[in-house]
Amino acid sequence: MKNEPAYQLPRISQAGMNMLVYQAILDHQDELKLFGGEADRPGFISLLTRQLLELKTGQVSVLDLQQVAEQLTDSSADLDAKLHDLVLIYDSFETAMLGKYVANTDLLNQLSDYLANVDLSHAHFYFDGFSQTQFSAQEAKLLTTLMQRAASVKVALILDQGTSTPADINEQSLFYQPARTYLRLYQIAKANSITVLPDVHATASRVAPALTQLEQYWQASATGLVSQRTETLADTQAVQLIEADNRYTEVARVAAIIRKLVAEDGYQYRDFLILTRHLDQYATVIPPIMTMQAIPYFSDVSQSMVDHPLVELITALFEIKRKHFQYADIMRLLKTELMLPKTDDGQYLSIDAFRDALFKTENWVLKMGYQGQRWLQKEDWPYARLQSDDLAR
């Protein structure tokens, strides 16, 4: 997609879009009924720009907005005036953007249009992290394209059960939001005659039976399915409530308990699972405490894939092929540290040794200006390291 003409357009910043909106107001000053005198009010342009971007994200075009304005004519003088002004400014804003700039809100639509003409019959897509948020109209359009073109599209949701009809959704349920997402995806698939795969549920419980009992009681009481009666845990010592002043104190207490159970009660570190609703808020707290307590751990906090080493490696591989072994692309590949060479005894080079060799290689490549075919030659590069006493001679 990087080579597509639309993708090559200059990216416009928030400030740039604010300027276009301000210019649109000035151009239609005499036609505006409500916004004409608001252009110089602090914060107004930013709010109006945000409104226009929300319309674009919601796949609401100028024509759609104009039709709504016509349908709601005479319903309210203020609403009529606002819709009238929005249509004028939105149309002017879109005209100013067309063929000259691209905003981040346009990229998903461009990606969807691009993928509609790409063979994805062997591609599988997985989505996670949408249990507490709804897919925007643009995201739903992209998902629809992937459903139609890809081998499979799988979405992970935190749910008790799938809901294929609106009547199955309980507004009081703890899973109300992901249930709405499930229903929307189900309806999109059915509307486009796309086969819906059977739901896959997590079957193995990863927590103690007492915690499962507490969870079930909480869900039932939150949805009004059971009366507010007292229920006793099967193991009253299995669940403990501890109050902490802050996250650091909280995690330190948990780490101390883990260390004690491993040292005195025969537990193993793999027996413990730490759960929290928002793991990202603990991303800077857990590592130092676990390291200080010498507790091996794995954190599955979500990370952006933009700068992930694997993404860098794949991108660099294509760039090396396309640009024929240029310095920047090769260093980009090697610095991912995902391609470690083997030593003469068949063992992978250690990270420290690899980094040292890479730094020396990079310095020599920069000094000698090696590019292209130099990386493919069979002969070894000449390399001489002079000492200070060599210069004295």
mmCIF file of C-alpha atoms in Angstrom, residues 83-354:
data_model
loop_
_atom_site.group_PDB
_atom_site.id
_atom_site.type_symbol
_atom_site.label_atom_id
_atom_site.label_comp_id
_atom_site.label_asym_id
_atom_site.label_seq_id
_atom_site.Cartn_x
_atom_site.Cartn_y
_atom_site.Cartn_z
ATOM 1 C CA LEU A 83 -26.713 21.277 10.347
ATOM 2 C CA HIS A 84 -26.774 23.917 7.603
ATOM 3 C CA ASP A 85 -23.400 25.283 8.737
ATOM 4 C CA LEU A 86 -21.905 21.833 9.231
ATOM 5 C CA VAL A 87 -22.807 20.828 5.678
ATOM 6 C CA LEU A 88 -21.167 23.962 4.243
ATOM 7 C CA ILE A 89 -17.971 23.651 6.305
ATOM 8 C CA TYR A 90 -17.728 19.867 5.891
ATOM 9 C CA ASP A 91 -18.062 20.179 2.108
ATOM 10 C CA SER A 92 -15.444 22.921 1.961
ATOM 11 C CA PHE A 93 -13.110 20.935 4.217
ATOM 12 C CA GLU A 94 -13.415 17.796 2.074
ATOM 13 C CA THR A 95 -12.822 19.785 -1.115
ATOM 14 C CA ALA A 96 -9.669 21.341 0.352
ATOM 15 C CA MET A 97 -8.373 17.901 1.381
ATOM 16 C CA LEU A 98 -9.212 16.063 -1.865
ATOM 17 C CA GLY A 99 -6.094 15.039 -3.755
ATOM 18 C CA LYS A 100 -3.833 17.282 -1.649
ATOM 19 C CA TYR A 101 -3.634 15.849 1.844
ATOM 20 C CA VAL A 102 -4.464 12.676 3.734
ATOM 21 C CA ALA A 103 -5.531 12.479 7.376
ATOM 22 C CA ASN A 104 -5.119 9.501 9.675
ATOM 23 C CA THR A 105 -8.887 9.048 9.591
ATOM 24 C CA ASP A 106 -8.646 8.346 5.836
ATOM 25 C CA LEU A 107 -6.091 5.554 6.085
ATOM 26 C CA LEU A 108 -8.481 2.795 7.182
ATOM 27 C CA ASN A 109 -10.750 3.508 4.233
ATOM 28 C CA GLN A 110 -7.759 3.457 1.903
ATOM 29 C CA LEU A 111 -6.583 0.182 3.408
ATOM 30 C CA SER A 112 -10.043 -1.335 3.010
ATOM 31 C CA ASP A 113 -10.224 -0.269 -0.646
ATOM 32 C CA TYR A 114 -6.717 -1.585 -1.258
ATOM 33 C CA LEU A 115 -7.371 -4.982 0.342
ATOM 34 C CA ALA A 116 -10.569 -5.367 -1.677
ATOM 35 C CA ASN A 117 -8.330 -5.994 -4.711
ATOM 36 C CA VAL A 118 -5.669 -8.131 -3.014
ATOM 37 C CA ASP A 119 -5.645 -11.928 -2.845
ATOM 38 C CA LEU A 120 -6.088 -12.736 0.860
ATOM 39 C CA SER A 121 -7.312 -16.295 0.355
ATOM 40 C CA HIS A 122 -4.336 -17.657 2.319
ATOM 41 C CA ALA A 123 -4.298 -14.976 5.027
ATOM 42 C CA HIS A 124 -5.747 -15.335 8.530
ATOM 43 C CA PHE A 125 -6.524 -12.317 10.721
ATOM 44 C CA TYR A 126 -6.890 -12.185 14.500
ATOM 45 C CA PHE A 127 -8.303 -9.253 16.489
ATOM 46 C CA ASP A 128 -8.159 -8.693 20.225
ATOM 47 C CA GLY A 129 -8.743 -5.790 22.592
ATOM 48 C CA PHE A 130 -12.219 -4.751 21.444
ATOM 49 C CA SER A 131 -14.223 -6.169 24.347
ATOM 50 C CA GLN A 132 -14.782 -2.778 25.981
ATOM 51 C CA THR A 133 -14.999 -0.650 22.825
ATOM 52 C CA GLN A 134 -17.163 -0.685 19.743
ATOM 53 C CA PHE A 135 -15.735 -0.947 16.241
ATOM 54 C CA SER A 136 -16.050 2.372 14.445
ATOM 55 C CA ALA A 137 -17.787 2.471 11.067
ATOM 56 C CA GLN A 138 -14.402 2.590 9.329
ATOM 57 C CA GLU A 139 -13.114 -0.382 11.328
ATOM 58 C CA ALA A 140 -16.327 -2.280 10.592
ATOM 59 C CA LYS A 141 -15.854 -1.590 6.873
ATOM 60 C CA LEU A 142 -12.308 -2.950 7.033
ATOM 61 C CA LEU A 143 -13.490 -6.021 8.936
ATOM 62 C CA THR A 144 -16.178 -6.610 6.327
ATOM 63 C CA THR A 145 -13.554 -6.498 3.568
ATOM 64 C CA LEU A 146 -11.365 -8.967 5.448
ATOM 65 C CA MET A 147 -14.331 -11.296 6.067
ATOM 66 C CA GLN A 148 -15.063 -11.301 2.354
ATOM 67 C CA ARG A 149 -11.484 -11.708 1.139
ATOM 68 C CA ALA A 150 -9.476 -13.556 3.801
ATOM 69 C CA ALA A 151 -9.306 -17.247 4.638
ATOM 70 C CA SER A 152 -10.579 -16.484 8.137
ATOM 71 C CA VAL A 153 -11.142 -13.614 10.560
ATOM 72 C CA LYS A 154 -11.207 -14.376 14.279
ATOM 73 C CA VAL A 155 -12.115 -11.900 17.013
ATOM 74 C CA ALA A 156 -11.398 -12.517 20.704
ATOM 75 C CA LEU A 157 -14.054 -11.143 23.063
ATOM 76 C CA ILE A 158 -14.566 -11.435 26.814
ATOM 77 C CA LEU A 159 -18.006 -13.079 26.831
ATOM 78 C CA ASP A 160 -20.007 -15.690 28.657
ATOM 79 C CA GLN A 161 -21.855 -16.718 25.484
ATOM 80 C CA GLY A 162 -22.467 -15.571 21.919
ATOM 81 C CA THR A 163 -25.531 -13.443 21.173
ATOM 82 C CA SER A 164 -26.916 -13.808 17.655
ATOM 83 C CA THR A 165 -30.134 -11.810 18.214
ATOM 84 C CA PRO A 166 -30.817 -8.494 20.004
ATOM 85 C CA ALA A 167 -33.254 -10.250 22.330
ATOM 86 C CA ASP A 168 -30.379 -12.294 23.790
ATOM 87 C CA ILE A 169 -28.539 -9.217 25.067
ATOM 88 C CA ASN A 170 -29.042 -8.363 28.718
ATOM 89 C CA GLU A 171 -28.372 -4.670 29.341
ATOM 90 C CA GLN A 172 -27.559 -5.433 32.974
ATOM 91 C CA SER A 173 -24.964 -8.038 32.083
ATOM 92 C CA LEU A 174 -21.292 -7.497 32.799
ATOM 93 C CA PHE A 175 -20.728 -8.562 29.194
ATOM 94 C CA TYR A 176 -23.173 -6.109 27.642
ATOM 95 C CA GLN A 177 -20.565 -4.208 25.596
ATOM 96 C CA PRO A 178 -18.772 -7.252 24.088
ATOM 97 C CA ALA A 179 -22.180 -8.870 23.501
ATOM 98 C CA ARG A 180 -23.155 -5.888 21.326
ATOM 99 C CA THR A 181 -19.873 -6.236 19.437
ATOM 100 C CA TYR A 182 -20.504 -9.947 18.887
ATOM 101 C CA LEU A 183 -24.016 -9.246 17.604
ATOM 102 C CA ARG A 184 -22.791 -6.549 15.230
ATOM 103 C CA LEU A 185 -20.096 -8.797 13.755
ATOM 104 C CA TYR A 186 -22.581 -11.649 13.444
ATOM 105 C CA GLN A 187 -25.044 -9.443 11.576
ATOM 106 C CA ILE A 188 -22.298 -8.136 9.249
ATOM 107 C CA ALA A 189 -21.314 -11.693 8.379
ATOM 108 C CA LYS A 190 -24.890 -12.799 7.731
ATOM 109 C CA ALA A 191 -25.668 -9.696 5.655
ATOM 110 C CA ASN A 192 -22.730 -10.514 3.388
ATOM 111 C CA SER A 193 -23.439 -14.276 3.221
ATOM 112 C CA ILE A 194 -20.227 -15.073 5.086
ATOM 113 C CA THR A 195 -19.970 -18.354 6.963
ATOM 114 C CA VAL A 196 -19.824 -17.876 10.742
ATOM 115 C CA LEU A 197 -17.420 -20.288 12.411
ATOM 116 C CA PRO A 198 -18.463 -22.020 15.643
ATOM 117 C CA ASP A 199 -17.630 -20.120 18.815
ATOM 118 C CA VAL A 200 -14.492 -21.280 20.608
ATOM 119 C CA HIS A 201 -14.674 -21.020 24.393
ATOM 120 C CA ALA A 202 -11.898 -21.200 26.961
ATOM 121 C CA THR A 203 -12.509 -24.480 28.766
ATOM 122 C CA ALA A 204 -9.616 -24.865 31.193
ATOM 123 C CA SER A 205 -10.010 -22.762 34.320
ATOM 124 C CA ARG A 206 -6.828 -20.926 35.315
ATOM 125 C CA VAL A 207 -7.963 -19.869 38.782
ATOM 126 C CA ALA A 208 -8.937 -21.550 42.038
ATOM 127 C CA PRO A 209 -12.493 -22.992 42.372
ATOM 128 C CA ALA A 210 -13.318 -20.465 45.090
ATOM 129 C CA LEU A 211 -12.515 -17.557 42.777
ATOM 130 C CA THR A 212 -14.680 -19.133 40.074
ATOM 131 C CA GLN A 213 -17.514 -19.416 42.610
ATOM 132 C CA LEU A 214 -17.106 -15.736 43.507
ATOM 133 C CA GLU A 215 -17.121 -14.789 39.815
ATOM 134 C CA GLN A 216 -20.322 -16.727 39.119
ATOM 135 C CA TYR A 217 -22.093 -15.176 42.103
ATOM 136 C CA TRP A 218 -20.965 -11.690 41.042
ATOM 137 C CA GLN A 219 -22.229 -12.169 37.491
ATOM 138 C CA ALA A 220 -25.565 -13.555 38.625
ATOM 139 C CA SER A 221 -26.138 -10.808 41.173
ATOM 140 C CA ALA A 222 -25.097 -8.043 38.763
ATOM 141 C CA THR A 223 -27.641 -9.188 36.172
ATOM 142 C CA GLY A 224 -30.443 -9.582 38.705
ATOM 143 C CA LEU A 225 -30.744 -13.315 38.090
ATOM 144 C CA VAL A 226 -30.443 -14.160 41.780
ATOM 145 C CA SER A 227 -31.592 -12.411 44.914
ATOM 146 C CA GLN A 228 -29.066 -10.622 47.093
ATOM 147 C CA ARG A 229 -28.492 -13.535 49.437
ATOM 148 C CA THR A 230 -25.358 -14.417 51.336
ATOM 149 C CA GLU A 231 -23.309 -17.261 49.891
ATOM 150 C CA THR A 232 -20.364 -18.915 51.637
ATOM 151 C CA LEU A 233 -17.265 -19.908 49.730
ATOM 152 C CA ALA A 234 -16.402 -23.587 49.725
ATOM 153 C CA ASP A 235 -12.895 -22.657 50.879
ATOM 154 C CA THR A 236 -13.029 -19.527 53.013
ATOM 155 C CA GLN A 237 -9.236 -19.172 53.009
ATOM 156 C CA ALA A 238 -8.890 -19.294 49.218
ATOM 157 C CA VAL A 239 -9.847 -15.641 48.632
ATOM 158 C CA GLN A 240 -8.251 -12.844 50.624
ATOM 159 C CA LEU A 241 -8.824 -9.098 50.340
ATOM 160 C CA ILE A 242 -5.840 -6.829 50.939
ATOM 161 C CA GLU A 243 -5.899 -3.029 50.834
ATOM 162 C CA ALA A 244 -2.863 -1.205 49.424
ATOM 163 C CA ASP A 245 -2.027 2.488 49.278
ATOM 164 C CA ASN A 246 -0.743 2.363 45.702
ATOM 165 C CA ARG A 247 0.104 -0.022 42.881
ATOM 166 C CA TYR A 248 3.739 -0.408 43.934
ATOM 167 C CA THR A 249 2.764 -1.498 47.434
ATOM 168 C CA GLU A 250 0.128 -3.812 45.986
ATOM 169 C CA VAL A 251 2.523 -5.605 43.619
ATOM 170 C CA ALA A 252 5.275 -5.737 46.266
ATOM 171 C CA ARG A 253 2.867 -7.507 48.626
ATOM 172 C CA VAL A 254 1.891 -10.016 45.920
ATOM 173 C CA ALA A 255 5.551 -10.687 45.089
ATOM 174 C CA ALA A 256 6.365 -11.269 48.763
ATOM 175 C CA ILE A 257 3.515 -13.793 49.057
ATOM 176 C CA ILE A 258 4.706 -15.635 45.957
ATOM 177 C CA ARG A 259 8.268 -15.834 47.285
ATOM 178 C CA LYS A 260 7.013 -17.153 50.624
ATOM 179 C CA LEU A 261 4.810 -19.843 49.067
ATOM 180 C CA VAL A 262 7.615 -21.026 46.796
ATOM 181 C CA ALA A 263 10.185 -21.108 49.594
ATOM 182 C CA GLU A 264 8.057 -22.667 52.329
ATOM 183 C CA ASP A 265 5.094 -24.507 50.781
ATOM 184 C CA GLY A 266 6.607 -26.222 47.744
ATOM 185 C CA TYR A 267 4.921 -24.127 45.053
ATOM 186 C CA GLN A 268 6.558 -23.394 41.708
ATOM 187 C CA TYR A 269 6.568 -20.004 40.012
ATOM 188 C CA ARG A 270 4.528 -21.390 37.135
ATOM 189 C CA ASP A 271 1.677 -22.062 39.589
ATOM 190 C CA PHE A 272 0.915 -18.332 39.897
ATOM 191 C CA LEU A 273 -1.178 -16.111 37.666
ATOM 192 C CA ILE A 274 -1.524 -12.389 38.393
ATOM 193 C CA LEU A 275 -4.676 -10.852 36.944
ATOM 194 C CA THR A 276 -5.651 -7.200 36.717
ATOM 195 C CA ARG A 277 -8.263 -5.364 34.728
ATOM 196 C CA HIS A 278 -5.844 -2.846 33.200
ATOM 197 C CA LEU A 279 -2.446 -4.481 32.892
ATOM 198 C CA ASP A 280 -0.963 -1.501 31.049
ATOM 199 C CA GLN A 281 -1.215 0.557 34.247
ATOM 200 C CA TYR A 282 1.145 -1.919 35.921
ATOM 201 C CA ALA A 283 3.607 -2.110 33.020
ATOM 202 C CA THR A 284 6.235 -0.019 34.831
ATOM 203 C CA VAL A 285 5.547 -1.488 38.266
ATOM 204 C CA ILE A 286 5.701 -5.260 37.828
ATOM 205 C CA PRO A 287 9.118 -5.639 36.090
ATOM 206 C CA PRO A 288 11.310 -3.897 38.710
ATOM 207 C CA ILE A 289 9.591 -5.609 41.639
ATOM 208 C CA MET A 290 9.750 -9.073 40.088
ATOM 209 C CA THR A 291 13.385 -8.519 39.142
ATOM 210 C CA MET A 292 14.243 -7.326 42.649
ATOM 211 C CA GLN A 293 12.555 -10.414 44.141
ATOM 212 C CA ALA A 294 14.292 -12.687 41.575
ATOM 213 C CA ILE A 295 10.900 -13.994 40.393
ATOM 214 C CA PRO A 296 10.818 -15.159 36.751
ATOM 215 C CA TYR A 297 7.732 -13.775 35.039
ATOM 216 C CA PHE A 298 6.050 -13.141 31.722
ATOM 217 C CA SER A 299 3.872 -10.094 31.078
ATOM 218 C CA ASP A 300 1.359 -10.156 28.225
ATOM 219 C CA VAL A 301 0.712 -6.412 28.266
ATOM 220 C CA SER A 302 -0.266 -5.268 24.776
ATOM 221 C CA GLN A 303 2.498 -3.551 22.823
ATOM 222 C CA SER A 304 2.323 -1.565 19.627
ATOM 223 C CA MET A 305 3.528 -3.522 16.612
ATOM 224 C CA VAL A 306 4.839 -0.399 14.867
ATOM 225 C CA ASP A 307 8.368 -0.780 16.235
ATOM 226 C CA HIS A 308 8.253 -4.495 17.024
ATOM 227 C CA PRO A 309 11.502 -6.244 15.983
ATOM 228 C CA LEU A 310 9.630 -8.786 13.852
ATOM 229 C CA VAL A 311 7.846 -6.029 11.911
ATOM 230 C CA GLU A 312 11.183 -4.229 11.469
ATOM 231 C CA LEU A 313 12.790 -7.446 10.226
ATOM 232 C CA ILE A 314 10.079 -8.168 7.652
ATOM 233 C CA THR A 315 10.070 -4.570 6.414
ATOM 234 C CA ALA A 316 13.856 -4.513 6.159
ATOM 235 C CA LEU A 317 13.906 -7.775 4.176
ATOM 236 C CA PHE A 318 11.661 -6.298 1.500
ATOM 237 C CA GLU A 319 13.616 -3.031 1.459
ATOM 238 C CA ILE A 320 16.929 -4.892 1.029
ATOM 239 C CA LYS A 321 15.509 -6.698 -1.970
ATOM 240 C CA ARG A 322 13.941 -3.567 -3.427
ATOM 241 C CA LYS A 323 16.911 -1.207 -2.897
ATOM 242 C CA HIS A 324 19.659 -3.813 -3.402
ATOM 243 C CA PHE A 325 21.500 -4.046 -0.089
ATOM 244 C CA GLN A 326 21.744 -0.473 1.095
ATOM 245 C CA TYR A 327 23.465 0.307 4.390
ATOM 246 C CA ALA A 328 20.391 1.629 6.259
ATOM 247 C CA ASP A 329 18.209 -1.366 5.361
ATOM 248 C CA ILE A 330 20.840 -3.967 6.308
ATOM 249 C CA MET A 331 21.551 -2.313 9.650
ATOM 250 C CA ARG A 332 17.815 -2.075 10.282
ATOM 251 C CA LEU A 333 17.593 -5.834 9.732
ATOM 252 C CA LEU A 334 20.597 -6.767 11.858
ATOM 253 C CA LYS A 335 19.680 -4.489 14.762
ATOM 254 C CA THR A 336 16.441 -6.404 15.324
ATOM 255 C CA GLU A 337 18.743 -9.083 16.818
ATOM 256 C CA LEU A 338 16.432 -11.775 15.452
ATOM 257 C CA MET A 339 19.045 -13.224 13.090
ATOM 258 C CA LEU A 340 21.989 -14.307 15.229
ATOM 259 C CA PRO A 341 24.840 -16.116 13.433
ATOM 260 C CA LYS A 342 26.279 -19.410 14.662
ATOM 261 C CA THR A 343 29.845 -19.915 15.822
ATOM 262 C CA ASP A 344 32.136 -22.689 14.595
ATOM 263 C CA ASP A 345 30.847 -25.050 17.290
ATOM 264 C CA GLY A 346 27.264 -24.657 16.088
ATOM 265 C CA GLN A 347 26.102 -22.446 18.955
ATOM 266 C CA TYR A 348 24.367 -19.122 18.428
ATOM 267 C CA LEU A 349 26.497 -16.077 19.070
ATOM 268 C CA SER A 350 25.689 -14.387 22.363
ATOM 269 C CA ILE A 351 23.823 -11.081 22.273
ATOM 270 C CA ASP A 352 26.774 -9.154 23.714
ATOM 271 C CA ALA A 353 29.240 -10.646 21.232
ATOM 272 C CA PHE A 354 26.834 -10.033 18.351
#
